[in-house]
Coordinates of C-alpha atoms in Angstrom, one line a residue:
M783 CA -122.5 0.1 -3.3
N784 CA -121.4 -3.3 -4.6
I785 CA -117.6 -3.6 -4.8
H786 CA -116.0 -6.1 -7.1
N787 CA -112.4 -5.1 -7.8
V788 CA -110.1 -3.2 -5.5
E789 CA -106.4 -2.7 -6.0
L790 CA -103.5 -0.5 -4.7
T791 CA -102.6 1.3 -7.9
I792 CA -99.5 3.1 -6.7
S793 CA -97.8 4.6 -3.7
A794 CA -96.8 8.0 -5.0
V795 CA -94.6 10.8 -3.8
R796 CA -94.7 13.1 -6.9
P797 CA -97.4 14.3 -9.2
N798 CA -95.9 12.5 -12.2
Q799 CA -96.6 9.3 -10.3
Y800 CA -100.3 9.9 -9.8
P801 CA -102.5 7.5 -11.8
K802 CA -104.0 8.9 -15.0
T803 CA -107.7 8.2 -14.5
N804 CA -110.9 9.9 -15.5
F805 CA -112.9 9.1 -12.4
P806 CA -112.9 11.1 -9.1
D807 CA -110.4 10.9 -6.2
L808 CA -111.8 10.7 -2.7
A809 CA -108.9 11.5 -0.4
F810 CA -108.6 10.7 3.4
A811 CA -106.7 13.0 5.7
G812 CA -106.1 12.9 9.4
R813 CA -103.7 12.7 12.3
S814 CA -101.4 9.7 12.6
N815 CA -103.2 6.8 14.2
V816 CA -106.7 8.3 13.7
G817 CA -107.7 5.2 11.8
K818 CA -107.4 6.0 8.1
S819 CA -106.1 2.6 7.1
S820 CA -108.6 0.7 9.3
L821 CA -111.5 2.8 7.9
I822 CA -110.4 2.1 4.3
N823 CA -110.2 -1.6 5.0
K824 CA -113.6 -1.6 6.7
L825 CA -115.3 0.3 3.8
L826 CA -113.8 -2.0 1.2
N827 CA -114.4 -5.2 3.3
R828 CA -110.7 -6.1 3.1
K829 CA -108.6 -7.1 6.1
S830 CA -105.3 -5.8 5.1
L831 CA -105.5 -3.9 1.8
A832 CA -104.4 -0.7 3.6
R833 CA -101.6 -1.4 6.0
V834 CA -102.5 -0.7 9.6
S835 CA -99.7 0.1 12.1
A836 CA -99.5 0.7 15.8
K837 CA -96.7 3.1 15.1
P838 CA -97.8 6.7 14.1
G839 CA -96.4 8.0 10.9
K840 CA -96.2 4.7 9.0
T841 CA -97.9 6.1 5.8
A842 CA -95.2 8.2 4.1
T843 CA -96.6 8.1 0.6
I844 CA -99.9 8.9 -1.1
N845 CA -101.6 5.6 -1.7
F846 CA -104.1 5.3 -4.5
Y847 CA -106.7 2.5 -4.4
N848 CA -108.7 1.9 -7.6
I849 CA -112.3 0.9 -6.7
D850 CA -114.0 -0.8 -9.7
D851 CA -112.6 1.8 -12.2
C852 CA -115.2 4.1 -10.7
I853 CA -113.4 6.0 -7.9
N854 CA -109.9 6.3 -6.3
F855 CA -109.6 6.2 -2.6
V856 CA -106.5 8.2 -1.7
D857 CA -104.8 7.6 1.6
L858 CA -102.7 10.7 2.5
P859 CA -99.8 10.7 5.0
G860 CA -100.9 11.3 8.6
Y861 CA -99.9 14.4 10.4
G862 CA -99.5 15.4 14.1
F863 CA -97.6 13.4 16.7
A864 CA -95.7 11.0 14.4
R865 CA -92.2 10.5 15.7
V866 CA -90.4 11.6 12.6
S867 CA -87.9 14.4 12.0
K868 CA -89.0 18.0 11.3
E869 CA -87.6 17.6 7.8
E870 CA -89.7 14.5 7.1
K871 CA -92.8 16.3 8.4
R872 CA -92.1 19.2 6.1
K873 CA -91.8 16.8 3.1
W874 CA -95.1 15.1 4.0
G875 CA -96.8 18.5 4.3
Q876 CA -95.4 19.6 1.0
M877 CA -96.5 16.3 -0.6
I878 CA -100.1 16.7 0.7
E879 CA -100.3 20.3 -0.3
T880 CA -99.0 19.6 -3.8
Y881 CA -101.6 16.8 -4.2
L882 CA -104.4 19.0 -3.0
H883 CA -103.5 21.9 -5.4
T884 CA -102.5 19.9 -8.6
R885 CA -104.8 16.9 -8.8
S886 CA -107.6 17.9 -11.2
T887 CA -109.7 14.8 -10.5
L888 CA -109.8 15.5 -6.7
S889 CA -113.4 15.5 -5.8
Q890 CA -113.4 15.6 -2.0
V891 CA -111.0 15.3 1.0
I892 CA -112.5 13.5 4.0
L893 CA -111.1 14.7 7.3
L894 CA -110.9 12.0 10.0
V895 CA -110.9 13.0 13.6
D896 CA -110.9 10.9 16.7
S897 CA -114.3 11.1 18.3
R898 CA -112.9 10.7 21.8
H899 CA -110.9 14.0 21.6
K900 CA -111.4 17.6 20.8
P901 CA -110.1 18.4 17.2
T902 CA -106.5 19.7 17.4
E903 CA -105.0 22.8 15.8
D904 CA -103.5 20.5 13.2
D905 CA -107.0 19.3 12.4
K906 CA -108.3 22.8 12.0
L907 CA -105.4 23.7 9.8
M908 CA -106.0 20.6 7.6
L909 CA -109.7 21.6 7.3
S910 CA -108.7 25.1 6.2
F911 CA -106.6 23.5 3.4
I912 CA -109.6 21.3 2.5
R913 CA -111.9 24.3 2.3
E914 CA -109.6 25.9 -0.3
V915 CA -110.1 23.0 -2.7
C916 CA -113.5 21.5 -1.8
P917 CA -117.0 23.0 -1.8
R918 CA -117.8 21.6 1.6
A919 CA -116.3 19.8 4.6
V920 CA -116.9 16.1 5.1
V921 CA -115.7 14.9 8.5
V922 CA -115.6 11.3 9.8
A923 CA -115.6 10.9 13.6
T924 CA -113.6 7.6 14.1
K925 CA -113.6 5.2 17.0
F926 CA -117.2 6.1 17.9
D927 CA -117.8 2.7 19.5
K928 CA -115.3 3.6 22.2
L929 CA -117.6 6.4 23.5
K930 CA -120.4 5.7 26.0
P931 CA -123.8 6.3 24.6
S932 CA -124.2 9.3 26.9
Q933 CA -121.0 10.9 25.5
R934 CA -121.8 10.6 21.8
D935 CA -124.0 13.7 21.2
E936 CA -121.6 15.9 23.1
S937 CA -118.6 14.5 21.2
L938 CA -120.3 15.4 17.8
K939 CA -121.3 18.8 19.1
L940 CA -117.7 19.5 20.2
I941 CA -116.3 18.5 16.8
I942 CA -118.9 20.6 14.9
T943 CA -118.2 23.6 17.1
T944 CA -114.4 23.3 17.1
L945 CA -114.2 22.9 13.3
G946 CA -116.9 25.4 12.6
L947 CA -119.0 23.0 10.6
D948 CA -122.3 24.3 9.2
G949 CA -124.6 24.5 6.2
D950 CA -123.7 21.9 3.6
D951 CA -121.0 20.3 5.7
I952 CA -121.3 16.6 6.7
I953 CA -120.2 14.7 9.8
I954 CA -120.4 10.9 9.9
P955 CA -119.8 9.0 13.2
F956 CA -117.8 5.9 12.3
S957 CA -116.7 2.6 13.9
T958 CA -114.7 -0.1 12.3
I959 CA -115.8 -2.5 15.1
N960 CA -119.6 -2.4 14.8
G961 CA -119.9 -0.8 11.3
T962 CA -121.5 2.4 12.4
G963 CA -121.3 4.9 9.5
V964 CA -120.4 2.4 6.8
E965 CA -123.8 2.6 5.1
E966 CA -124.0 6.4 5.5
F967 CA -120.5 6.8 4.0
W968 CA -121.3 4.7 0.9
S969 CA -124.5 6.7 0.3
Y970 CA -122.4 9.8 0.3
V971 CA -119.9 8.1 -2.1
E972 CA -122.6 7.1 -4.5
E973 CA -123.9 10.6 -4.6
L974 CA -120.3 11.9 -5.2
V975 CA -119.6 9.5 -8.1
T976 CA -122.9 10.3 -9.7
N977 CA -122.3 14.1 -9.5
D978 CA -118.7 13.7 -10.7
G979 CA -119.3 11.4 -13.5
G980 CA -118.2 14.1 -16.0
N981 CA -114.6 14.4 -14.8
T982 CA -112.0 14.2 -17.6
D983 CA -108.4 13.1 -17.8
E984 CA -105.6 15.3 -16.4

């Protein structure tokens, strides 16, 4: 997929701030520090479009990126071990849930998990939310380059088993270092955009 124009449209916290577009949203969800911002930058071939932080819990808004007036990449707040108050976590959870259930142009939520670790209870809970609003699960296993070749098959099997992936579900091993998964991901996106071409305004 050839990308020409990419821009951060808005960092939203409420539905009335979501951009009014007639093309699909592709949202990214995952634990804090799982690599969402790095993945978005890698996919869009931009060094710092999405802000990358060493501190978990940096993304406290829903960030919409307009890709060629063709698709929105939506970076959702991270969940998990971020060192923020319980009240802040509750607000973020509410923000994510509101987005998932009110955004009519939402086409798919991509769940990011760290390929080096077994998916957590939070990951499983997030996937259950995704299954409520999406016809299938799409999971990206990040930091795949950090695994030894002998560990990779077992890592994917563990993710598939723990999350209960099957049938039409998709899992994509991904590395921002060596580009593993980039081509496969864009092939999926092109299919998504083609199939969702008929979306209408909210």
